[in-house]
Every structure is written in structure tokens, then in C-alpha cells.
């Protein structure tokens, strides 16, 4: 018994402190005050540091420990009596049972020892306030008034004398409110105030109502009298509330009682329903108005108004004891969780729940009625125009069109027949007329729209058909004026006959569409009927017109053939004339009359060209009549003979005309390069022609030679033109040229080439070219600078809307940066030129502009990058609330960004935005400084969240911010759960947002043993807090599942047991019992026992395999797949031990295996405390507590000898607080083996791929997370990290 008591003391000592409220400081101060009151007057209260103070401190500590122990004992006793699992724990730990809860006595009597009863009775009679007649009179009045005035009525009006049933809900609510207000007024004036007046009138001669000492008042009889009066008044109010509540529940029950016909819309009870409601169509849904929730609110609000009315009744002390300034108190303090009125609060809550449930039950019939109509409510979602457009876009056939019309026609009829206009239920009378009219109207609207569309399409098709017929008739009626039109008309008549047959088929289809509408009694408009039948007359008209036209065409054909023959005869005479004219043109040889020769030859060339077109026309017309085309070969011969002479005389004419323009025209308008190319062309071509014509035509050949001489002479002036006819020459250059030539040259419209030649410019060409070359260089630099500016005028930001922020971001930056670098180099190169002097200031200013733009784009991009990162973060009200300083800074940056981007969107030219006067570089620098501070504050904030819930360390900042920014909506965290909990894909939120289940990606569901409430005061808006609760609850829930399945395993057949629990629990418990069974066989029977156990294990696998052949869910099938992997390895392990002849449990072949035990924990674990029984994994001498991390229903790796070796190494490392480093070729399963080992012991394992870009700060963050949550981490490719970083990591570890 002593050991049992010691165990119990230890058990109580280890109970959690967070299940009860610690002793309050006010209680301890009260104890200290009692001590002070008990000390002699000459003894001071013990001071801290004195022996008395030390004694007081020790005694206070004893009080706290005693209180804590008592509370723990009380809670343990309560758990023992209410929870079977706790009783099992008591039995397992061999603890003494908790004392049973004593049954309450039938009568409230206790045994009293012998005493002077008569003396006590007399003392009470002499001292009790009821001994005074004045007091008895007052209380008699109080009871009489209560019974006669107040108790006869209730807070709720159940007579409804002013209403005719069924009534409207608003009227009903108004009547109840008026009744409650009237009774409240009665209580306030006729009861409380009158009682106070009577009390003063009757006892003012006995008691002093003008006391000013509150302590004396509270110690005197008047305080006890008023307190007694307050209790009597509270009792009466309690009676009134109870009576009103019972009356109200009975009244509601009368109208919500279930009948045999309830739900059918027919009430045979003979009573009128209470409320009148309407079935209405709202936003495409059928709803009862007022709604069920509104009815429940009104009915329960009556109770709330009653509570509010009673709470207005205050004690009379504050009114009567005017000199004491007492705080008024509620006489009947219900509805505010006052422990004294907990039973009334519970009754009120129960009544509200009963009312809510009763109304919900009574509304089952109206709900079913609405549900019946809901079948057709989907038509209300259809916008008629949109539906019709979508339906027509599908190009439905006639059958599909009519089927759709029938569908809506049927809906209208079905709705009409679905119910009466008024349906009677016990609680309500439902008016369905409005809903029916709405649905029928909508159905008919859709039906008629479809039929209108049929008629409209028929009308359009009929009009199109008539237009096509009239077009055919119009074309047939046209009279051909030439052979081409004759042939085209004949072809059209032939084609039109086939077209008419196709149109007739279309007309038949149109008539079928209109005839189909007769089924629905649709009246097709008369004009559409006339239009449809008019199309039937056109085929005959077309046939008659075609016949007449063909006869007329034969007459036209004969007439056109005769006309063609006459025209061809005239054309032959023209060809003879051309031959003579060409011969004459070839003889032209007078160079001086070149203008007249040129005109004659050009005229002859035009005539030949026109004749060739005429010959082609003859050939086309001959083709119409089926004649062979006539070949007019002489035209080509004559044109070819004329060609060199045409070219010669045109060149001579152009040279003489241009020479005058070059010499005497404005010199500033001359283009040296173009003149050079033109003159060189004449010079070369004249030489060629002189040689070609020399033998047969010496006269024209001499003219060509003369042209070459003239062009050679003019070519001597080309250097002057090329040098001086340049836009590069400025005023200063012309002045320098004038000095060279000895005369002033004014570069205006009067300056000519002849003038410069007269100044002997040709003789000074080398001196002139020096000035011109310099001018060209300067001009080239000037043009380059101007072109750069022009080019930047076309360079624009690619301004794009950014998501739904209402502002923009810029793109196309790479091209701008590249162009900036190129132009800065180009500008710097220009400034190094010896010819830059004239534009040096402009070039310097441009260089500064480009460098400023370069700085701007750097700052702009930095700001844009950070703004895009922070904008969605500070769009969250949660983040704004938790980071007010950073939020204010970001708002300032955001305003700048939006202002700049609005301006940029309106004027996206980059160089305009880079103007120096806008000072954007300075503004963006300040903005970037603010953004740096914001990011630092944000990182500090994230660090706080990560420290509270360390698994956040394994998430990127973006992922973590996305979670925190939606903390007000717990459901928004769902997509991110598996980032923190690998096995948890989603959780189940109830309607009140409490979390009850965790669900894996394989849809396995595990119920939380402790429900998580994200909306609790501590958790609301703090996602890290309820995620921390979820983490602990998942461990406890899996542990609970393990314990219960472990208890069930021996009592149930294994094939049934494996489909009753989560996969992870099945694997663990199965391995615990396997370890237990193997250990027993080795101890009891040695190797023979193992042989028999191997056969039994194989048989168990066979049964599981047989189970797979049956009907299993996908989830169970996956569970059994993982179990088979473990079981097969277990059998192989036993057979290996048999071969090794294992005889004791200390043999290495046995202890080297991964074994699971259920034993006491030697330290605190994830779901267990030190000394509590838990699952333990052991290999050799190493051990590891099972972590109870939820894994879902995942597959397990096939276990090989290499896997076993890796397991042994890693578990030993963990037990010794070391890390492990599996080494081997890529793809051999190192990472997967470590992950599978983490699954084997149910500890979270985070896989992290290392790279040479990893720094010590990132690793420090990771180590913080690992240290904070106890997870494992597999650093893949750890050797890729730089040696310098590895040295810091060694120090961190």
C-alpha cells in the first residue's frame, strides 16, 4: 500500500499544470491579511529577509503546493470517474482508485451534534429581522403585488388577441416586443419602485437609511434586510422567467408538433398555422421568406428580450442608501455567465436550442416543397439573351431546337401542376403563387425566345433567298456589250439552274421549321407567312427569264462576230503604217534637233504599246467565238528594232535638260552622289550605243559619240559638286571656302554651280576638300548624336498592368540596358574625336543624361523588384495590423510607385521619364532605403513566427507570408499544410471552423483526439498558434490510435484488424507484436520455435494475400501493400535467424534487426513524457523513441541487407547524438533510405538539396528549425557546399 501511495504521489506530481487555474494573488493576500489580523498589536507584519518573513514565505509555498496538489487530485479523480482510458492507466500503473463520487442525499439534512436548541431558537426569534411587524407587512405587500399584478402575466404573448392567424412574422415579433416592454415597465414601476417606497415607509422608524459609513452599514441589520429583500426579488424573477419560458416552449411546441401529414402540405389538425410565408425565387434559388433562420431568430430573440428585461431590475440599496453611493447590482444577473445563475443560463440556452430544433423540424415540409420547385430553378440562372446566343452558336438542328422548346414548355406545365397556390403546414402557410408565376414566366420567356428565334431565322433566310433570286433575275436581264460579257452571261445562266435547285431545298427546310411551331400554338406573323410563300414563285420566274435571255444571246453573238472582223481589217493597215514609221525613226542623225527626235520616237513607242494591247484584246474575243487566235508577230519585231534608238534619243534629251539644271539651278539642292551615278550611266551607255550602231546606222552612232564627249566634259565638274554640294557645310565652312577662292560665297538659293566654276573652284579642289572633309566629320558626329536622340525617342517601357493592383510595372528592360551601354560608349568615343569641338557641349550633356538614365534604371528595377515582392504581402489586413510601422513605410513607397507608374503609362518614352528635372533617381533611392528597412522588419516578424512554430523555418519566405497573410481565414491555410506536415494533405473544418480530422493525400482520415479551434481567442488571427496545437494533436491522436489498436489486436482476427485502423498504426502495432512474439519464441523454444513461427508468419501473409483478392477499397489495398513489404522482410529475417541457429535474445542476428517495443520512455518524446509507456525502436544497443508523426498511407521501401546496415548505422548515430553520412554512387537510394527510416520511427524528415550557392545564414535558419521542432534533415549532396561555408557550419553544429 505504501508503494501504491508513493506511485500515486509521483503520478499526481507529474500531471500537467495547464488544466486548472493557479491560486490567485487575491486569495494569498486574503490569507496574509488574516495573519496580520491575528498578530498582537505590538508585533509588526513579517518583513522580507527576516526570520519571520522566511517562515511566512515557506508557509505560503506550502499553501500553493497544497492547493496545486488538491486541484490535480480533483481533476485526476474526475478523469478517473469519466474516462475509461484513465482507469486503464491507473490499473496499468497500479495506482489506488479514486474515491467514488458520492450520490447527493435525498434530503438536505446533516447530522448535528447535541446543543442548546431552545436557546438558539430564542436567539433567532429575538434577532431575526422577521420579528419586526413592519418588515412582515412590507414583504406581505411584495408577495401580494407579485401574485396579483405580475405573476398573472408572462413576458411572451401567447394569446395574440390583436392578430389574425396566420400572421406575418414582423407583426408577430412586434406583438412579442410590445408585451415584453409592457411587463418590463410593470416590473420597474409597479413592483420594484413601489416595493422600495413601501419598505422605506414601513421600516424607516426602525432602520436608518441615511448612514454614511459603508462598513457600519454592511455590518448592521439593514444590510441583511436589504440583502434578504434582494434574494426574495431574485427568486420571484426566477419564477417569472421559468413560467414564461415554459409557456413559450409549450406555445411553440403547439405549432411545431409533428403530424402524420407533416411535409405533405396538408394539415389535418384543424388548426390555423401560426405564420404566413411566401415561396420566392431569389438569385436563381427557391427560398421561403421569411427564412427559417429569421423565424428561429425571432422566436429565440423573444427569450433574449426577456433576459434583457430582467437584467434591468437592480437592487434597491443604491436608491435607498443615497449617502453611501453604492454601485447598483443586477437582481437577477442572467445571461452573462454568472456562476450563481449557471442553471438558469443553461435552461435558457436549452430552451433556445429546443426552439431552434422545433422550428427546423416544423420547416421540413416547406423545405421539401422548396426542394421540389428547386428542380426547375436552374432556368432562373439563364439570361434569355445569353442563353439564346450560346444555343444558336452551337448551330442546332431543327430537332434540337424543337426538343429545347418542348423542354421549357414542359417545365412551365410541371410548375403549374406541382402544388396548390397555398400549402398549409403546422407552423406556416406557404404562398407558392408568386414563385410559380416567376418560374412559369421564365420558362415561357425562354420557350418563346426560342420560337421567336426560329421565326427570325426563317425571316432572314427568306429575305436572303429572295435577294438571291432577284440577283439572279437582275444578272440575267443585263445585256452584254462585248464578247467577254456574252461568255460570262452564258456561263452564269448555266450555273444559276443548279443554284435554283439548292435554293428550293433551303426553302423547303424553312417551311419545315415554321410548321414545327404549330405543336405549341405559336402564331406566326402574317408578314412572315406571306414572305415564306412568296419564295415558292421565284423558280418559275428564273426559268422563264433564262430561256428568253438565251435566245437573245444567240442574236448578239452573230452581231459581235461581224464587228470583230471589221476591226481586224483596220488593224492590219495600222501594222503596215508602223513599219514605215520605225524605218524613218532609225534614220534620225541630227544631234542639234534632239528634242523633236525624242518626241517623235516616244510617240511611236506609245502607239506600238497600245497596238499590242489591242492585239491581245482581239485574241480574247476570238476565244469567245471558238476561233484560233491571230498571231501579230510583227509588232514585237518593230518594238525591238526601235529600242536602241528610243534609248539613245531619250538619253541625249535627259542630259541636255539635266545639265542646265545642274549648272544654273540652286547649288544647295544638288545631290552629288546621285548626279555622279546618273552622269556615269549616260557616259557608259553612250559609248556602248555608238559601237552597236556604228556599222548599220552611222548617223545615230555619231550622235551617241557626241553625247559621250559632252558627258566627259561635264564629268570634270563632278569633284566640285561632290565636295561642295553637302549638307555638312555650315556657315563657317562656306566662309573658309570663300577665303580659299578669293571671293565671298553666300550659301543661299542664288548660289549655282556655274558661279563656283567661274571662281575656278575646280583648280582649288584639293584645298576645298580639306574644308569639306572636316565638315563631313563634324556632320557625321552631329548626325550620330541626333540619331541617338531620335532612337531614344522611340524607346519605350513595356508598361503592363500588374495583376489586380490598379497600377503597372515596366518590362522590356534588357533592350534598354543594352542600348544604354552601347550609347554611353558611343558618346564617350565621340567626345574623344578631334572634330567634336562644334558640338562638345551637347555631347557632354547627352552623356550626363545617359548616365543619369543608367542610374535611374538600376534604382527603378530594384524598387520594382522589391515592390512586387512586398505588395501582395501588405495587401493583407493581417500583415498591415501586425506590422504597422512597416505598413506605413510601404504605403509611402506605394504612393510614389503608383504616381510614377501612372505618369509612365501615359508617357512610356524612357528618355522622357529619365529627365533630370523629375528627380526620379533621388526619389527611388529614398524609396529603396525604405524598402530595405521594411524587408528587415518583415524578416524580424517572420523570425518571431518561425520561433513559435519552428516548422516555418523549412518554408520559403514567400510561402510563409502567403500563410500569414490569410490568417483570418483558416481554410486558406489548407493548400500549405503538407509543406509543414508531410503526411497531412488537408484537414476537415466543421461549420464552426473547428478542425476535427486530418486527411492524407491518399484520402485516409484520422480523427484528432483534441479538437483544434482556430477561432478561439488565443488562436484567432495567429495561424502559428493553432498549427502548433495541430502538430501536438496529431502526435497525440496517432498515439491514441496506436494504443487502442494495440489493445484490439489480440482480440480480433488479423485480416479483419488490418482494415480497421490507419496504415501507419497497423504497421507499427504489427511490428510491436512481431517483436514480442519472436522474443517469446526465442526465449521459450529457441531455433525450433523460430521455424514454427516462420511457417505461421508465412501463413499469415497468405491470408493477407487472399484478402487482397477480395473487394477492398483503394486505401485498404495500399495499406496491405505496405504491410506485405514489412511482413515479407520479417519472414526472411526469421529464416535467416533459423539458419544462424539463434538461441538467445542476445544473439547478434536478432539484436541487429529493427525491433519495436512498448515500454517506458527514458526521456520526454513528441507524444509522451518520461516514464510513460510508448513505442520504442531498437537496433543492437541503440534506441529511438517513436515520434508519432502522421505519415499518411504511404508505401515503404523493400528492405534489403544494405537497408538494414544503413538503419543500424543511422539509429546508432541518432542514439549517440551524432549525424550520419551515407555515401555511394548517385541513384543508389541513400536519400530514400534515410526518409524510409524516418517513416519507420515516425519522425519528420526534411530533404534539402545543397548547392555551392548555400551560405551559412541559410544553414543557420535550417538548424534553428531542426532544433526547434526535433525533426530530421537529410542534406543531399552536402559535399557541394563551399569549404569556407562548411567550416562555419561545423561551428554552428
PDB file of C-alpha atoms in Angstrom, residues 479-623:
ATOM      1  CA  UNK A 479     -27.475  42.905-121.930  1.00  0.00           C
ATOM      2  CA  UNK A 480     -23.860  42.050-122.914  1.00  0.00           C
ATOM      3  CA  UNK A 481     -21.955  44.802-124.708  1.00  0.00           C
ATOM      4  CA  UNK A 482     -18.903  42.738-125.731  1.00  0.00           C
ATOM      5  CA  UNK A 483     -17.752  39.217-126.232  1.00  0.00           C
ATOM      6  CA  UNK A 484     -16.445  38.765-122.624  1.00  0.00           C
ATOM      7  CA  UNK A 485     -19.766  39.775-121.110  1.00  0.00           C
ATOM      8  CA  UNK A 486     -21.555  37.459-123.542  1.00  0.00           C
ATOM      9  CA  UNK A 487     -19.485  34.473-122.440  1.00  0.00           C
ATOM     10  CA  UNK A 488     -19.861  35.358-118.724  1.00  0.00           C
ATOM     11  CA  UNK A 489     -23.640  35.646-119.024  1.00  0.00           C
ATOM     12  CA  UNK A 490     -23.962  32.275-120.759  1.00  0.00           C
ATOM     13  CA  UNK A 491     -21.861  30.665-118.004  1.00  0.00           C
ATOM     14  CA  UNK A 492     -23.974  32.360-115.302  1.00  0.00           C
ATOM     15  CA  UNK A 493     -27.245  31.062-116.793  1.00  0.00           C
ATOM     16  CA  UNK A 494     -25.903  27.516-116.753  1.00  0.00           C
ATOM     17  CA  UNK A 495     -24.714  27.844-113.143  1.00  0.00           C
ATOM     18  CA  UNK A 496     -27.936  29.516-111.973  1.00  0.00           C
ATOM     19  CA  UNK A 497     -30.001  26.446-112.822  1.00  0.00           C
ATOM     20  CA  UNK A 498     -28.046  24.397-110.274  1.00  0.00           C
ATOM     21  CA  UNK A 499     -28.232  27.264-107.734  1.00  0.00           C
ATOM     22  CA  UNK A 500     -32.019  27.391-108.025  1.00  0.00           C
ATOM     23  CA  UNK A 501     -32.301  23.699-107.123  1.00  0.00           C
ATOM     24  CA  UNK A 502     -30.216  24.310-103.951  1.00  0.00           C
ATOM     25  CA  UNK A 503     -32.313  27.346-103.017  1.00  0.00           C
ATOM     26  CA  UNK A 504     -35.502  25.304-103.399  1.00  0.00           C
ATOM     27  CA  UNK A 505     -34.147  22.795-100.832  1.00  0.00           C
ATOM     28  CA  UNK A 506     -33.451  25.658 -98.449  1.00  0.00           C
ATOM     29  CA  UNK A 507     -36.990  26.951 -98.883  1.00  0.00           C
ATOM     30  CA  UNK A 508     -38.395  23.504 -98.042  1.00  0.00           C
ATOM     31  CA  UNK A 509     -36.311  23.474 -94.850  1.00  0.00           C
ATOM     32  CA  UNK A 510     -37.627  26.929 -93.884  1.00  0.00           C
ATOM     33  CA  UNK A 511     -41.219  25.734 -94.260  1.00  0.00           C
ATOM     34  CA  UNK A 512     -40.494  22.668 -92.120  1.00  0.00           C
ATOM     35  CA  UNK A 513     -39.172  24.939 -89.327  1.00  0.00           C
ATOM     36  CA  UNK A 514     -42.292  27.132 -89.368  1.00  0.00           C
ATOM     37  CA  UNK A 515     -44.623  24.131 -89.496  1.00  0.00           C
ATOM     38  CA  UNK A 516     -42.938  22.647 -86.396  1.00  0.00           C
ATOM     39  CA  UNK A 517     -44.186  25.590 -84.289  1.00  0.00           C
ATOM     40  CA  UNK A 518     -47.831  24.540 -84.779  1.00  0.00           C
ATOM     41  CA  UNK A 519     -47.377  21.991 -81.944  1.00  0.00           C
ATOM     42  CA  UNK A 520     -47.136  24.828 -79.414  1.00  0.00           C
ATOM     43  CA  UNK A 521     -49.892  27.010 -80.871  1.00  0.00           C
ATOM     44  CA  UNK A 522     -47.439  29.701 -81.871  1.00  0.00           C
ATOM     45  CA  UNK A 523     -48.971  32.354 -84.132  1.00  0.00           C
ATOM     46  CA  UNK A 524     -46.512  33.094 -86.919  1.00  0.00           C
ATOM     47  CA  UNK A 525     -46.886  36.752 -88.046  1.00  0.00           C
ATOM     48  CA  UNK A 526     -48.794  37.223 -91.319  1.00  0.00           C
ATOM     49  CA  UNK A 527     -45.925  39.090 -92.957  1.00  0.00           C
ATOM     50  CA  UNK A 528     -43.621  36.100 -92.282  1.00  0.00           C
ATOM     51  CA  UNK A 529     -46.186  33.690 -93.760  1.00  0.00           C
ATOM     52  CA  UNK A 530     -46.529  35.834 -96.920  1.00  0.00           C
ATOM     53  CA  UNK A 531     -42.752  36.109 -97.131  1.00  0.00           C
ATOM     54  CA  UNK A 532     -42.301  32.343 -96.848  1.00  0.00           C
ATOM     55  CA  UNK A 533     -44.841  31.539 -99.571  1.00  0.00           C
ATOM     56  CA  UNK A 534     -43.546  34.251-101.904  1.00  0.00           C
ATOM     57  CA  UNK A 535     -40.265  32.344-102.222  1.00  0.00           C
ATOM     58  CA  UNK A 536     -42.105  29.490-103.955  1.00  0.00           C
ATOM     59  CA  UNK A 537     -42.878  31.673-107.027  1.00  0.00           C
ATOM     60  CA  UNK A 538     -39.303  32.562-107.959  1.00  0.00           C
ATOM     61  CA  UNK A 539     -38.048  29.297-109.589  1.00  0.00           C
ATOM     62  CA  UNK A 540     -40.610  29.683-112.387  1.00  0.00           C
ATOM     63  CA  UNK A 541     -39.643  33.327-112.900  1.00  0.00           C
ATOM     64  CA  UNK A 542     -35.954  32.450-113.153  1.00  0.00           C
ATOM     65  CA  UNK A 543     -36.591  29.631-115.624  1.00  0.00           C
ATOM     66  CA  UNK A 544     -38.640  31.919-117.912  1.00  0.00           C
ATOM     67  CA  UNK A 545     -36.073  34.740-117.774  1.00  0.00           C
ATOM     68  CA  UNK A 546     -33.196  32.345-118.567  1.00  0.00           C
ATOM     69  CA  UNK A 547     -34.989  30.992-121.640  1.00  0.00           C
ATOM     70  CA  UNK A 548     -35.612  34.495-123.020  1.00  0.00           C
ATOM     71  CA  UNK A 549     -32.015  35.517-122.330  1.00  0.00           C
ATOM     72  CA  UNK A 550     -30.513  32.515-124.164  1.00  0.00           C
ATOM     73  CA  UNK A 551     -32.496  33.385-127.322  1.00  0.00           C
ATOM     74  CA  UNK A 552     -31.281  36.992-127.210  1.00  0.00           C
ATOM     75  CA  UNK A 553     -27.657  35.885-126.695  1.00  0.00           C
ATOM     76  CA  UNK A 554     -27.630  33.977-129.999  1.00  0.00           C
ATOM     77  CA  UNK A 555     -28.565  37.153-131.858  1.00  0.00           C
ATOM     78  CA  UNK A 556     -25.860  39.150-130.029  1.00  0.00           C
ATOM     79  CA  UNK A 557     -23.238  36.533-130.918  1.00  0.00           C
ATOM     80  CA  UNK A 558     -23.787  36.933-134.691  1.00  0.00           C
ATOM     81  CA  UNK A 559     -23.641  40.711-134.471  1.00  0.00           C
ATOM     82  CA  UNK A 560     -20.368  40.709-132.448  1.00  0.00           C
ATOM     83  CA  UNK A 561     -18.604  38.331-134.845  1.00  0.00           C
ATOM     84  CA  UNK A 562     -19.261  40.690-137.757  1.00  0.00           C
ATOM     85  CA  UNK A 563     -17.936  43.670-135.786  1.00  0.00           C
ATOM     86  CA  UNK A 564     -14.737  41.791-134.840  1.00  0.00           C
ATOM     87  CA  UNK A 565     -13.915  41.031-138.488  1.00  0.00           C
ATOM     88  CA  UNK A 566     -14.172  44.705-139.472  1.00  0.00           C
ATOM     89  CA  UNK A 567     -11.884  45.826-136.623  1.00  0.00           C
ATOM     90  CA  UNK A 568      -9.202  43.255-137.528  1.00  0.00           C
ATOM     91  CA  UNK A 569      -9.068  44.525-141.120  1.00  0.00           C
ATOM     92  CA  UNK A 570      -8.404  48.086-139.925  1.00  0.00           C
ATOM     93  CA  UNK A 571      -5.691  46.809-137.551  1.00  0.00           C
ATOM     94  CA  UNK A 572      -3.752  45.206-140.430  1.00  0.00           C
ATOM     95  CA  UNK A 573      -3.491  48.620-142.130  1.00  0.00           C
ATOM     96  CA  UNK A 574      -2.093  50.105-138.884  1.00  0.00           C
ATOM     97  CA  UNK A 575       0.686  47.489-138.754  1.00  0.00           C
ATOM     98  CA  UNK A 576       1.886  48.496-142.235  1.00  0.00           C
ATOM     99  CA  UNK A 577       1.993  52.142-141.084  1.00  0.00           C
ATOM    100  CA  UNK A 578       4.145  51.180-138.050  1.00  0.00           C
ATOM    101  CA  UNK A 579       6.757  49.533-140.263  1.00  0.00           C
ATOM    102  CA  UNK A 580       7.289  52.741-142.246  1.00  0.00           C
ATOM    103  CA  UNK A 581       7.476  54.935-139.160  1.00  0.00           C
ATOM    104  CA  UNK A 582      10.103  52.740-137.481  1.00  0.00           C
ATOM    105  CA  UNK A 583      12.247  52.832-140.585  1.00  0.00           C
ATOM    106  CA  UNK A 584      12.078  56.649-140.588  1.00  0.00           C
ATOM    107  CA  UNK A 585      12.977  56.887-136.876  1.00  0.00           C
ATOM    108  CA  UNK A 586      16.076  54.779-137.370  1.00  0.00           C
ATOM    109  CA  UNK A 587      17.419  57.394-139.796  1.00  0.00           C
ATOM    110  CA  UNK A 588      17.422  60.343-137.299  1.00  0.00           C
ATOM    111  CA  UNK A 589      21.009  61.784-137.103  1.00  0.00           C
ATOM    112  CA  UNK A 590      20.771  65.497-136.255  1.00  0.00           C
ATOM    113  CA  UNK A 591      22.199  65.964-132.743  1.00  0.00           C
ATOM    114  CA  UNK A 592      21.005  69.571-132.537  1.00  0.00           C
ATOM    115  CA  UNK A 593      17.323  68.674-133.052  1.00  0.00           C
ATOM    116  CA  UNK A 594      17.378  66.047-130.336  1.00  0.00           C
ATOM    117  CA  UNK A 595      14.175  67.354-128.677  1.00  0.00           C
ATOM    118  CA  UNK A 596      11.943  66.823-131.767  1.00  0.00           C
ATOM    119  CA  UNK A 597      13.518  63.416-132.462  1.00  0.00           C
ATOM    120  CA  UNK A 598      12.883  62.359-128.878  1.00  0.00           C
ATOM    121  CA  UNK A 599       9.227  63.390-129.001  1.00  0.00           C
ATOM    122  CA  UNK A 600       8.606  61.523-132.286  1.00  0.00           C
ATOM    123  CA  UNK A 601      10.243  58.304-131.117  1.00  0.00           C
ATOM    124  CA  UNK A 602       8.381  58.380-127.768  1.00  0.00           C
ATOM    125  CA  UNK A 603       5.074  58.880-129.591  1.00  0.00           C
ATOM    126  CA  UNK A 604       5.825  55.942-131.887  1.00  0.00           C
ATOM    127  CA  UNK A 605       6.734  53.740-128.913  1.00  0.00           C
ATOM    128  CA  UNK A 606       3.430  54.582-127.214  1.00  0.00           C
ATOM    129  CA  UNK A 607       1.493  53.672-130.365  1.00  0.00           C
ATOM    130  CA  UNK A 608       3.219  50.298-130.616  1.00  0.00           C
ATOM    131  CA  UNK A 609       2.480  49.537-126.958  1.00  0.00           C
ATOM    132  CA  UNK A 610      -1.191  50.426-127.451  1.00  0.00           C
ATOM    133  CA  UNK A 611      -1.334  48.211-130.551  1.00  0.00           C
ATOM    134  CA  UNK A 612      -0.015  45.246-128.565  1.00  0.00           C
ATOM    135  CA  UNK A 613      -2.879  45.645-126.090  1.00  0.00           C
ATOM    136  CA  UNK A 614      -5.346  45.803-128.979  1.00  0.00           C
ATOM    137  CA  UNK A 615      -3.953  42.581-130.446  1.00  0.00           C
ATOM    138  CA  UNK A 616      -4.386  40.830-127.064  1.00  0.00           C
ATOM    139  CA  UNK A 617      -7.998  42.020-126.958  1.00  0.00           C
ATOM    140  CA  UNK A 618      -8.625  40.541-130.410  1.00  0.00           C
ATOM    141  CA  UNK A 619      -7.271  37.190-129.245  1.00  0.00           C
ATOM    142  CA  UNK A 620      -9.589  37.147-126.217  1.00  0.00           C
ATOM    143  CA  UNK A 621     -12.642  37.943-128.350  1.00  0.00           C
ATOM    144  CA  UNK A 622     -11.659  35.239-130.849  1.00  0.00           C
ATOM    145  CA  UNK A 623     -11.501  32.752-127.976  1.00  0.00           C
TER     146      UNK A 623
END
